[in-house]
Amino acid sequence: MNTIAVIGAGTMGNGIAHVFAQSGYQVNLVDISETSLEKGLATISKNLDRLLAKEKISADQKSETLGRISTYTELKKGVANTDLVVEAATENLTIKLKIFEDLDKLCDANTILATNTSSISITQIAAVTQRPDKVIGMHFMNPVPIMKLVEIIRGYSTSDEVTHTIMELSEKLSKTPTEVNDYPGFVANRILMPMINEAIETLYNGVAGVQEIDTVMKLGMAHPMGPLQLADFIGLDVCLSILNVMYDGFKNPKYAPCPLLVNMVMAGKLGVKSGEGFYDYSESRKAEKVSSQFN
């Protein structure tokens, strides 16, 4: 593999593009928004600066990494002559199905189509293409440049050859690929999301406050981040979407989203990306924290 297209320049997309480019691959970063592409490149540059400051890369390596990334707002140009496409668009079934229908028509017959979905059925996505054997899940963890795990999800028709190719490719990115089968939530979110949902239920029922719940899980269970803080980091809308996929897929009430989560998403309290979730991430709150450090 030489050239990789990444669809979507958001948090996951720019992280995936970063990792591929730093590993020596030519990357076509595709997004319908030029502004999103600019922000994505700025994020990649900022993350490379952090590595540079820690002396994990050289200035030349930073320049070479950025030089391997080309940006496109037109899907047809962005995926032309690519060996692999990794879709990292928003976690919305309708959007993903449309993207894969288009990719199937625009990409070379041998191009592997991967999705970074965190819960949506690979089999369902593959069914809208004429190459279901070449459709696979590559579920990277956030933040992509740091987290080692990649869930490799086989759809019903994904071939052994494609699975082996993507497993090997993930290792070349210095990741640890783990093969799983195609069921709602896969492994990571099938275990993680019910825990987050239960933490929200615990808050909803008045058992304890946000800080207290997170402290119990951090200090008592050795979690690096409490479940409510983690939900904010993931995005409460994403958590809700994944829980709904699992609830619809299994028809089991244990996956039903907590009403508090539903209400917070409807109110636009989505976590870090909106400035407020279970915690306050607004600029005024950041200023208060900075001020308190000097008083």
PDB file of C-alpha atoms in Angstrom:
ATOM      1  CA  MET A   1       0.000   0.000   0.000  1.00  0.00           C
ATOM      2  CA  ASN A   2       1.201   3.468  -0.911  1.00  0.00           C
ATOM      3  CA  THR A   3      -1.669   5.931  -0.994  1.00  0.00           C
ATOM      4  CA  ILE A   4      -4.426   6.161   1.609  1.00  0.00           C
ATOM      5  CA  ALA A   5      -7.537   8.343   1.434  1.00  0.00           C
ATOM      6  CA  VAL A   6      -9.130   9.460   4.689  1.00  0.00           C
ATOM      7  CA  ILE A   7     -12.706  10.734   4.488  1.00  0.00           C
ATOM      8  CA  GLY A   8     -13.450  13.391   7.100  1.00  0.00           C
ATOM      9  CA  ALA A   9     -11.023  15.903   8.620  1.00  0.00           C
ATOM     10  CA  GLY A  10     -12.536  15.991  12.105  1.00  0.00           C
ATOM     11  CA  THR A  11     -11.020  14.653  15.321  1.00  0.00           C
ATOM     12  CA  MET A  12     -10.743  11.048  14.166  1.00  0.00           C
ATOM     13  CA  GLY A  13     -10.040  11.779  10.509  1.00  0.00           C
ATOM     14  CA  ASN A  14      -7.130  14.131  11.075  1.00  0.00           C
ATOM     15  CA  GLY A  15      -5.717  11.746  13.687  1.00  0.00           C
ATOM     16  CA  ILE A  16      -5.849   8.829  11.244  1.00  0.00           C
ATOM     17  CA  ALA A  17      -4.287  10.955   8.501  1.00  0.00           C
ATOM     18  CA  HIS A  18      -1.527  11.998  10.924  1.00  0.00           C
ATOM     19  CA  VAL A  19      -0.660   8.397  11.815  1.00  0.00           C
ATOM     20  CA  PHE A  20      -0.550   7.190   8.211  1.00  0.00           C
ATOM     21  CA  ALA A  21       1.526  10.173   7.043  1.00  0.00           C
ATOM     22  CA  GLN A  22       3.970   9.854   9.929  1.00  0.00           C
ATOM     23  CA  SER A  23       4.374   6.176   9.047  1.00  0.00           C
ATOM     24  CA  GLY A  24       5.460   7.055   5.503  1.00  0.00           C
ATOM     25  CA  TYR A  25       2.218   6.755   3.513  1.00  0.00           C
ATOM     26  CA  GLN A  26       0.884   9.323   1.062  1.00  0.00           C
ATOM     27  CA  VAL A  27      -2.435  10.561   2.439  1.00  0.00           C
ATOM     28  CA  ASN A  28      -5.361  12.211   0.673  1.00  0.00           C
ATOM     29  CA  LEU A  29      -7.452  13.944   3.345  1.00  0.00           C
ATOM     30  CA  VAL A  30     -10.968  14.548   1.999  1.00  0.00           C
ATOM     31  CA  ASP A  31     -13.719  16.735   3.455  1.00  0.00           C
ATOM     32  CA  ILE A  32     -16.559  18.735   1.923  1.00  0.00           C
ATOM     33  CA  SER A  33     -15.458  21.756   3.981  1.00  0.00           C
ATOM     34  CA  GLU A  34     -12.250  23.644   3.169  1.00  0.00           C
ATOM     35  CA  THR A  35     -12.410  25.128   6.674  1.00  0.00           C
ATOM     36  CA  SER A  36     -12.486  21.656   8.211  1.00  0.00           C
ATOM     37  CA  LEU A  37      -9.472  20.656   6.134  1.00  0.00           C
ATOM     38  CA  GLU A  38      -7.554  23.717   7.316  1.00  0.00           C
ATOM     39  CA  LYS A  39      -8.456  22.990  10.933  1.00  0.00           C
ATOM     40  CA  GLY A  40      -7.482  19.344  10.474  1.00  0.00           C
ATOM     41  CA  LEU A  41      -4.063  20.236   9.109  1.00  0.00           C
ATOM     42  CA  ALA A  42      -3.560  22.766  11.911  1.00  0.00           C
ATOM     43  CA  THR A  43      -4.350  20.065  14.472  1.00  0.00           C
ATOM     44  CA  ILE A  44      -1.909  17.638  12.862  1.00  0.00           C
ATOM     45  CA  SER A  45       0.803  20.323  12.862  1.00  0.00           C
ATOM     46  CA  LYS A  46       0.110  21.135  16.514  1.00  0.00           C
ATOM     47  CA  ASN A  47       0.296  17.459  17.498  1.00  0.00           C
ATOM     48  CA  LEU A  48       3.561  17.067  15.585  1.00  0.00           C
ATOM     49  CA  ASP A  49       4.914  20.097  17.466  1.00  0.00           C
ATOM     50  CA  ARG A  50       4.211  18.274  20.720  1.00  0.00           C
ATOM     51  CA  LEU A  51       6.227  15.299  19.504  1.00  0.00           C
ATOM     52  CA  LEU A  52       8.976  17.650  18.368  1.00  0.00           C
ATOM     53  CA  ALA A  53       9.096  19.327  21.784  1.00  0.00           C
ATOM     54  CA  LYS A  54       9.471  15.892  23.417  1.00  0.00           C
ATOM     55  CA  GLU A  55      12.241  15.056  20.926  1.00  0.00           C
ATOM     56  CA  LYS A  56      10.276  12.069  19.607  1.00  0.00           C
ATOM     57  CA  ILE A  57      10.571  13.395  16.046  1.00  0.00           C
ATOM     58  CA  SER A  58      12.884  15.850  14.290  1.00  0.00           C
ATOM     59  CA  ALA A  59      11.930  19.076  12.506  1.00  0.00           C
ATOM     60  CA  ASP A  60      12.631  17.299   9.198  1.00  0.00           C
ATOM     61  CA  GLN A  61      10.276  14.449  10.146  1.00  0.00           C
ATOM     62  CA  LYS A  62       7.527  16.937  10.957  1.00  0.00           C
ATOM     63  CA  SER A  63       8.015  18.637   7.592  1.00  0.00           C
ATOM     64  CA  GLU A  64       8.076  15.310   5.740  1.00  0.00           C
ATOM     65  CA  THR A  65       4.897  14.132   7.498  1.00  0.00           C
ATOM     66  CA  LEU A  66       2.969  17.272   6.569  1.00  0.00           C
ATOM     67  CA  GLY A  67       4.378  17.045   3.047  1.00  0.00           C
ATOM     68  CA  ARG A  68       2.780  13.622   2.566  1.00  0.00           C
ATOM     69  CA  ILE A  69      -0.741  14.991   3.172  1.00  0.00           C
ATOM     70  CA  SER A  70      -2.796  16.413   0.309  1.00  0.00           C
ATOM     71  CA  THR A  71      -6.282  17.839   0.843  1.00  0.00           C
ATOM     72  CA  TYR A  72      -9.373  17.564  -1.344  1.00  0.00           C
ATOM     73  CA  THR A  73     -12.947  18.795  -1.176  1.00  0.00           C
ATOM     74  CA  GLU A  74     -13.980  16.633  -4.149  1.00  0.00           C
ATOM     75  CA  LEU A  75     -14.435  12.945  -3.310  1.00  0.00           C
ATOM     76  CA  LYS A  76     -13.696  11.723  -6.835  1.00  0.00           C
ATOM     77  CA  LYS A  77     -10.260  13.369  -6.932  1.00  0.00           C
ATOM     78  CA  GLY A  78      -9.454  12.453  -3.351  1.00  0.00           C
ATOM     79  CA  VAL A  79      -9.977   8.709  -3.758  1.00  0.00           C
ATOM     80  CA  ALA A  80      -8.530   8.294  -7.263  1.00  0.00           C
ATOM     81  CA  ASN A  81      -5.696   5.749  -7.471  1.00  0.00           C
ATOM     82  CA  THR A  82      -5.764   4.938  -3.753  1.00  0.00           C
ATOM     83  CA  ASP A  83      -5.062   1.528  -2.239  1.00  0.00           C
ATOM     84  CA  LEU A  84      -7.193   2.017   0.857  1.00  0.00           C
ATOM     85  CA  VAL A  85      -9.953   4.420   1.870  1.00  0.00           C
ATOM     86  CA  VAL A  86     -10.668   4.953   5.565  1.00  0.00           C
ATOM     87  CA  GLU A  87     -14.021   6.630   6.152  1.00  0.00           C
ATOM     88  CA  ALA A  88     -14.121   8.736   9.332  1.00  0.00           C
ATOM     89  CA  ALA A  89     -17.268  10.792   8.806  1.00  0.00           C
ATOM     90  CA  THR A  90     -19.873  11.453  11.474  1.00  0.00           C
ATOM     91  CA  GLU A  91     -21.451   8.432  13.177  1.00  0.00           C
ATOM     92  CA  ASN A  92     -24.622   8.514  11.087  1.00  0.00           C
ATOM     93  CA  LEU A  93     -25.835   5.458   9.178  1.00  0.00           C
ATOM     94  CA  THR A  94     -27.455   7.354   6.310  1.00  0.00           C
ATOM     95  CA  ILE A  95     -24.319   9.425   5.701  1.00  0.00           C
ATOM     96  CA  LYS A  96     -22.022   6.403   5.838  1.00  0.00           C
ATOM     97  CA  LEU A  97     -24.153   4.354   3.442  1.00  0.00           C
ATOM     98  CA  LYS A  98     -24.153   7.208   0.913  1.00  0.00           C
ATOM     99  CA  ILE A  99     -20.375   7.598   1.201  1.00  0.00           C
ATOM    100  CA  PHE A 100     -19.800   3.882   0.605  1.00  0.00           C
ATOM    101  CA  GLU A 101     -22.169   3.808  -2.362  1.00  0.00           C
ATOM    102  CA  ASP A 102     -20.123   6.640  -3.876  1.00  0.00           C
ATOM    103  CA  LEU A 103     -16.768   5.091  -2.961  1.00  0.00           C
ATOM    104  CA  ASP A 104     -17.730   1.822  -4.611  1.00  0.00           C
ATOM    105  CA  LYS A 105     -18.369   3.640  -7.889  1.00  0.00           C
ATOM    106  CA  LEU A 106     -15.346   5.961  -7.722  1.00  0.00           C
ATOM    107  CA  CYS A 107     -12.577   3.684  -6.420  1.00  0.00           C
ATOM    108  CA  ASP A 108     -10.513   1.135  -8.308  1.00  0.00           C
ATOM    109  CA  ALA A 109     -11.861  -2.419  -8.131  1.00  0.00           C
ATOM    110  CA  ASN A 110      -9.035  -3.551  -5.848  1.00  0.00           C
ATOM    111  CA  THR A 111      -9.266  -0.653  -3.384  1.00  0.00           C
ATOM    112  CA  ILE A 112     -10.106  -1.757   0.168  1.00  0.00           C
ATOM    113  CA  LEU A 113     -12.851   0.286   1.826  1.00  0.00           C
ATOM    114  CA  ALA A 114     -12.603   0.672   5.601  1.00  0.00           C
ATOM    115  CA  THR A 115     -14.811   2.485   8.079  1.00  0.00           C
ATOM    116  CA  ASN A 116     -13.829   3.940  11.433  1.00  0.00           C
ATOM    117  CA  THR A 117     -17.355   3.449  12.755  1.00  0.00           C
ATOM    118  CA  SER A 118     -17.544   2.759  16.467  1.00  0.00           C
ATOM    119  CA  SER A 119     -20.767   0.752  16.363  1.00  0.00           C
ATOM    120  CA  ILE A 120     -22.526   0.585  12.973  1.00  0.00           C
ATOM    121  CA  SER A 121     -22.694  -2.800  11.244  1.00  0.00           C
ATOM    122  CA  ILE A 122     -19.869  -3.434   8.776  1.00  0.00           C
ATOM    123  CA  THR A 123     -22.103  -5.972   7.027  1.00  0.00           C
ATOM    124  CA  GLN A 124     -24.821  -3.353   6.511  1.00  0.00           C
ATOM    125  CA  ILE A 125     -22.318  -0.839   5.134  1.00  0.00           C
ATOM    126  CA  ALA A 126     -20.742  -3.464   2.848  1.00  0.00           C
ATOM    127  CA  ALA A 127     -24.164  -4.429   1.468  1.00  0.00           C
ATOM    128  CA  VAL A 128     -24.475  -1.138  -0.458  1.00  0.00           C
ATOM    129  CA  THR A 129     -21.282  -1.935  -2.399  1.00  0.00           C
ATOM    130  CA  GLN A 130     -20.362  -4.444  -5.091  1.00  0.00           C
ATOM    131  CA  ARG A 131     -17.257  -5.458  -3.113  1.00  0.00           C
ATOM    132  CA  PRO A 132     -18.443  -6.647   0.335  1.00  0.00           C
ATOM    133  CA  ASP A 133     -15.367  -8.865   0.585  1.00  0.00           C
ATOM    134  CA  LYS A 134     -13.208  -5.723   0.537  1.00  0.00           C
ATOM    135  CA  VAL A 135     -15.130  -3.778   3.208  1.00  0.00           C
ATOM    136  CA  ILE A 136     -13.803  -3.851   6.771  1.00  0.00           C
ATOM    137  CA  GLY A 137     -13.883  -1.899  10.020  1.00  0.00           C
ATOM    138  CA  MET A 138     -10.809  -0.059  11.326  1.00  0.00           C
ATOM    139  CA  HIS A 139     -11.947   1.386  14.650  1.00  0.00           C
ATOM    140  CA  PHE A 140      -9.155   3.659  15.869  1.00  0.00           C
ATOM    141  CA  MET A 141      -9.224   5.008  19.420  1.00  0.00           C
ATOM    142  CA  ASN A 142      -9.102   8.712  20.299  1.00  0.00           C
ATOM    143  CA  PRO A 143      -6.577  10.371  20.357  1.00  0.00           C
ATOM    144  CA  VAL A 144      -5.389   8.361  17.364  1.00  0.00           C
ATOM    145  CA  PRO A 145      -1.683   9.328  17.430  1.00  0.00           C
ATOM    146  CA  ILE A 146      -1.391   8.121  21.049  1.00  0.00           C
ATOM    147  CA  MET A 147      -3.774   5.185  21.486  1.00  0.00           C
ATOM    148  CA  LYS A 148      -2.354   1.831  20.393  1.00  0.00           C
ATOM    149  CA  LEU A 149      -5.533  -0.185  19.830  1.00  0.00           C
ATOM    150  CA  VAL A 150      -7.267  -0.622  16.476  1.00  0.00           C
ATOM    151  CA  GLU A 151     -10.358  -2.838  16.443  1.00  0.00           C
ATOM    152  CA  ILE A 152     -10.382  -4.696  13.129  1.00  0.00           C
ATOM    153  CA  ILE A 153     -13.987  -5.696  12.445  1.00  0.00           C
ATOM    154  CA  ARG A 154     -14.852  -8.343   9.894  1.00  0.00           C
ATOM    155  CA  GLY A 155     -18.175  -8.021   8.152  1.00  0.00           C
ATOM    156  CA  TYR A 156     -20.107 -11.125   7.153  1.00  0.00           C
ATOM    157  CA  SER A 157     -18.385 -11.208   3.742  1.00  0.00           C
ATOM    158  CA  THR A 158     -14.984  -9.662   4.545  1.00  0.00           C
ATOM    159  CA  SER A 159     -12.298 -11.895   3.061  1.00  0.00           C
ATOM    160  CA  ASP A 160      -9.427 -13.491   4.970  1.00  0.00           C
ATOM    161  CA  GLU A 161      -6.994 -11.774   2.608  1.00  0.00           C
ATOM    162  CA  VAL A 162      -8.365  -8.296   3.306  1.00  0.00           C
ATOM    163  CA  THR A 163      -8.446  -8.947   7.054  1.00  0.00           C
ATOM    164  CA  HIS A 164      -4.824 -10.116   7.004  1.00  0.00           C
ATOM    165  CA  THR A 165      -3.776  -7.092   4.930  1.00  0.00           C
ATOM    166  CA  ILE A 166      -5.399  -4.614   7.319  1.00  0.00           C
ATOM    167  CA  MET A 167      -4.004  -6.387  10.393  1.00  0.00           C
ATOM    168  CA  GLU A 168      -0.499  -6.148   8.941  1.00  0.00           C
ATOM    169  CA  LEU A 169      -1.027  -2.538   7.902  1.00  0.00           C
ATOM    170  CA  SER A 170      -2.117  -1.596  11.431  1.00  0.00           C
ATOM    171  CA  GLU A 171       1.074  -3.089  12.832  1.00  0.00           C
ATOM    172  CA  LYS A 172       3.087  -0.961  10.400  1.00  0.00           C
ATOM    173  CA  LEU A 173       1.415   2.059  11.999  1.00  0.00           C
ATOM    174  CA  SER A 174       2.838   0.879  15.368  1.00  0.00           C
ATOM    175  CA  LYS A 175      -0.689  -0.038  16.471  1.00  0.00           C
ATOM    176  CA  THR A 176      -1.995  -3.217  18.083  1.00  0.00           C
ATOM    177  CA  PRO A 177      -4.765  -4.619  15.865  1.00  0.00           C
ATOM    178  CA  THR A 178      -7.391  -6.835  17.486  1.00  0.00           C
ATOM    179  CA  GLU A 179      -9.743  -8.825  15.272  1.00  0.00           C
ATOM    180  CA  VAL A 180     -13.405  -8.910  16.297  1.00  0.00           C
ATOM    181  CA  ASN A 181     -16.655  -9.938  14.648  1.00  0.00           C
ATOM    182  CA  ASP A 182     -19.481  -7.715  13.476  1.00  0.00           C
ATOM    183  CA  TYR A 183     -21.994  -7.272  16.288  1.00  0.00           C
ATOM    184  CA  PRO A 184     -23.432  -3.979  17.618  1.00  0.00           C
ATOM    185  CA  GLY A 185     -20.792  -2.030  19.540  1.00  0.00           C
ATOM    186  CA  PHE A 186     -18.119  -4.599  18.615  1.00  0.00           C
ATOM    187  CA  VAL A 187     -16.018  -5.164  21.792  1.00  0.00           C
ATOM    188  CA  ALA A 188     -14.793  -1.751  22.946  1.00  0.00           C
ATOM    189  CA  ASN A 189     -18.135   0.043  22.995  1.00  0.00           C
ATOM    190  CA  ARG A 190     -20.208  -2.990  23.907  1.00  0.00           C
ATOM    191  CA  ILE A 191     -18.366  -2.946  27.239  1.00  0.00           C
ATOM    192  CA  LEU A 192     -17.585   0.763  27.580  1.00  0.00           C
ATOM    193  CA  MET A 193     -20.947   2.355  26.738  1.00  0.00           C
ATOM    194  CA  PRO A 194     -23.060   0.408  29.254  1.00  0.00           C
ATOM    195  CA  MET A 195     -20.541   1.456  31.921  1.00  0.00           C
ATOM    196  CA  ILE A 196     -20.798   5.113  30.904  1.00  0.00           C
ATOM    197  CA  ASN A 197     -24.594   4.814  30.740  1.00  0.00           C
ATOM    198  CA  GLU A 198     -24.670   3.286  34.229  1.00  0.00           C
ATOM    199  CA  ALA A 199     -22.511   6.133  35.551  1.00  0.00           C
ATOM    200  CA  ILE A 200     -25.040   8.586  34.076  1.00  0.00           C
ATOM    201  CA  GLU A 201     -27.889   6.586  35.670  1.00  0.00           C
ATOM    202  CA  THR A 202     -26.057   6.773  38.999  1.00  0.00           C
ATOM    203  CA  LEU A 203     -25.916  10.572  38.674  1.00  0.00           C
ATOM    204  CA  TYR A 204     -29.530  10.709  37.437  1.00  0.00           C
ATOM    205  CA  ASN A 205     -30.707   8.736  40.484  1.00  0.00           C
ATOM    206  CA  GLY A 206     -28.874  11.056  42.876  1.00  0.00           C
ATOM    207  CA  VAL A 207     -26.533   8.399  44.246  1.00  0.00           C
ATOM    208  CA  ALA A 208     -23.524  10.714  43.942  1.00  0.00           C
ATOM    209  CA  GLY A 209     -22.270  13.795  42.092  1.00  0.00           C
ATOM    210  CA  VAL A 210     -20.172  14.004  38.946  1.00  0.00           C
ATOM    211  CA  GLN A 211     -16.835  14.454  40.707  1.00  0.00           C
ATOM    212  CA  GLU A 212     -17.628  11.725  43.220  1.00  0.00           C
ATOM    213  CA  ILE A 213     -18.591   9.159  40.581  1.00  0.00           C
ATOM    214  CA  ASP A 214     -15.466   9.840  38.556  1.00  0.00           C
ATOM    215  CA  THR A 215     -13.245   9.781  41.655  1.00  0.00           C
ATOM    216  CA  VAL A 216     -14.558   6.361  42.673  1.00  0.00           C
ATOM    217  CA  MET A 217     -13.792   4.917  39.247  1.00  0.00           C
ATOM    218  CA  LYS A 218     -10.362   6.575  38.959  1.00  0.00           C
ATOM    219  CA  LEU A 219      -9.082   5.749  42.424  1.00  0.00           C
ATOM    220  CA  GLY A 220     -11.045   2.573  43.095  1.00  0.00           C
ATOM    221  CA  MET A 221     -10.852   0.936  39.668  1.00  0.00           C
ATOM    222  CA  ALA A 222      -7.564   2.450  38.415  1.00  0.00           C
ATOM    223  CA  HIS A 223      -9.248   4.093  35.414  1.00  0.00           C
ATOM    224  CA  PRO A 224      -7.147   6.965  34.028  1.00  0.00           C
ATOM    225  CA  MET A 225     -10.318   8.990  33.443  1.00  0.00           C
ATOM    226  CA  GLY A 226     -13.727   8.797  35.103  1.00  0.00           C
ATOM    227  CA  PRO A 227     -16.667   7.615  32.957  1.00  0.00           C
ATOM    228  CA  LEU A 228     -18.455  10.971  32.961  1.00  0.00           C
ATOM    229  CA  GLN A 229     -15.314  12.854  31.962  1.00  0.00           C
ATOM    230  CA  LEU A 230     -14.667  10.226  29.307  1.00  0.00           C
ATOM    231  CA  ALA A 231     -18.218  10.658  27.991  1.00  0.00           C
ATOM    232  CA  ASP A 232     -17.551  14.394  27.653  1.00  0.00           C
ATOM    233  CA  PHE A 233     -14.328  13.634  25.804  1.00  0.00           C
ATOM    234  CA  ILE A 234     -16.024  11.191  23.400  1.00  0.00           C
ATOM    235  CA  GLY A 235     -19.027  13.460  22.892  1.00  0.00           C
ATOM    236  CA  LEU A 236     -22.396  12.822  24.526  1.00  0.00           C
ATOM    237  CA  ASP A 237     -24.077  12.756  21.122  1.00  0.00           C
ATOM    238  CA  VAL A 238     -21.698  10.006  20.012  1.00  0.00           C
ATOM    239  CA  CYS A 239     -22.368   8.046  23.225  1.00  0.00           C
ATOM    240  CA  LEU A 240     -26.111   8.358  22.633  1.00  0.00           C
ATOM    241  CA  SER A 241     -25.764   7.248  19.011  1.00  0.00           C
ATOM    242  CA  ILE A 242     -23.754   4.156  19.965  1.00  0.00           C
ATOM    243  CA  LEU A 243     -26.179   3.184  22.725  1.00  0.00           C
ATOM    244  CA  ASN A 244     -29.099   3.553  20.304  1.00  0.00           C
ATOM    245  CA  VAL A 245     -27.339   1.302  17.772  1.00  0.00           C
ATOM    246  CA  MET A 246     -26.820  -1.374  20.445  1.00  0.00           C
ATOM    247  CA  TYR A 247     -30.361  -0.993  21.807  1.00  0.00           C
ATOM    248  CA  ASP A 248     -31.819  -1.342  18.303  1.00  0.00           C
ATOM    249  CA  GLY A 249     -29.481  -4.226  17.478  1.00  0.00           C
ATOM    250  CA  PHE A 250     -29.981  -6.325  20.613  1.00  0.00           C
ATOM    251  CA  LYS A 251     -33.484  -5.196  21.712  1.00  0.00           C
ATOM    252  CA  ASN A 252     -32.159  -5.468  25.258  1.00  0.00           C
ATOM    253  CA  PRO A 253     -33.249  -2.763  27.772  1.00  0.00           C
ATOM    254  CA  LYS A 254     -29.811  -2.766  29.409  1.00  0.00           C
ATOM    255  CA  TYR A 255     -28.580  -0.731  26.416  1.00  0.00           C
ATOM    256  CA  ALA A 256     -31.376   1.859  26.620  1.00  0.00           C
ATOM    257  CA  PRO A 257     -29.845   5.356  27.014  1.00  0.00           C
ATOM    258  CA  CYS A 258     -30.418   7.108  30.333  1.00  0.00           C
ATOM    259  CA  PRO A 259     -33.023   9.923  30.057  1.00  0.00           C
ATOM    260  CA  LEU A 260     -30.447  12.378  31.430  1.00  0.00           C
ATOM    261  CA  LEU A 261     -28.120  11.604  28.516  1.00  0.00           C
ATOM    262  CA  VAL A 262     -30.971  12.066  26.030  1.00  0.00           C
ATOM    263  CA  ASN A 263     -31.949  15.424  27.559  1.00  0.00           C
ATOM    264  CA  MET A 264     -28.371  16.704  27.653  1.00  0.00           C
ATOM    265  CA  VAL A 265     -27.886  15.918  23.961  1.00  0.00           C
ATOM    266  CA  MET A 266     -31.188  17.608  23.068  1.00  0.00           C
ATOM    267  CA  ALA A 267     -30.039  20.655  25.060  1.00  0.00           C
ATOM    268  CA  GLY A 268     -26.776  20.783  23.123  1.00  0.00           C
ATOM    269  CA  LYS A 269     -24.611  19.857  26.109  1.00  0.00           C
ATOM    270  CA  LEU A 270     -22.307  17.534  24.195  1.00  0.00           C
ATOM    271  CA  GLY A 271     -19.139  17.684  26.275  1.00  0.00           C
ATOM    272  CA  VAL A 272     -15.762  19.142  25.297  1.00  0.00           C
ATOM    273  CA  LYS A 273     -16.759  20.025  21.727  1.00  0.00           C
ATOM    274  CA  SER A 274     -19.711  22.170  22.826  1.00  0.00           C
ATOM    275  CA  GLY A 275     -17.952  23.672  25.854  1.00  0.00           C
ATOM    276  CA  GLU A 276     -20.185  21.966  28.402  1.00  0.00           C
ATOM    277  CA  GLY A 277     -21.260  18.459  29.339  1.00  0.00           C
ATOM    278  CA  PHE A 278     -20.906  16.916  32.758  1.00  0.00           C
ATOM    279  CA  TYR A 279     -18.047  19.393  33.198  1.00  0.00           C
ATOM    280  CA  ASP A 280     -17.657  23.026  32.096  1.00  0.00           C
ATOM    281  CA  TYR A 281     -15.101  23.561  29.314  1.00  0.00           C
ATOM    282  CA  SER A 282     -16.034  27.146  28.476  1.00  0.00           C
ATOM    283  CA  GLU A 283     -13.381  29.822  27.997  1.00  0.00           C
ATOM    284  CA  SER A 284     -14.517  31.607  31.172  1.00  0.00           C
ATOM    285  CA  ARG A 285     -14.073  28.403  33.145  1.00  0.00           C
ATOM    286  CA  LYS A 286     -10.605  27.902  31.656  1.00  0.00           C
ATOM    287  CA  ALA A 287      -9.732  31.451  32.663  1.00  0.00           C
ATOM    288  CA  GLU A 288     -10.899  30.758  36.219  1.00  0.00           C
ATOM    289  CA  LYS A 289      -8.656  27.685  36.398  1.00  0.00           C
ATOM    290  CA  VAL A 290      -5.636  29.613  35.111  1.00  0.00           C
ATOM    291  CA  SER A 291      -6.315  32.467  37.536  1.00  0.00           C
ATOM    292  CA  SER A 292      -6.612  30.079  40.490  1.00  0.00           C
ATOM    293  CA  GLN A 293      -3.163  28.664  39.726  1.00  0.00           C
ATOM    294  CA  PHE A 294      -1.610  32.092  40.380  1.00  0.00           C
ATOM    295  CA  ASN A 295      -3.608  32.996  43.520  1.00  0.00           C
TER     296      ASN A 295
END
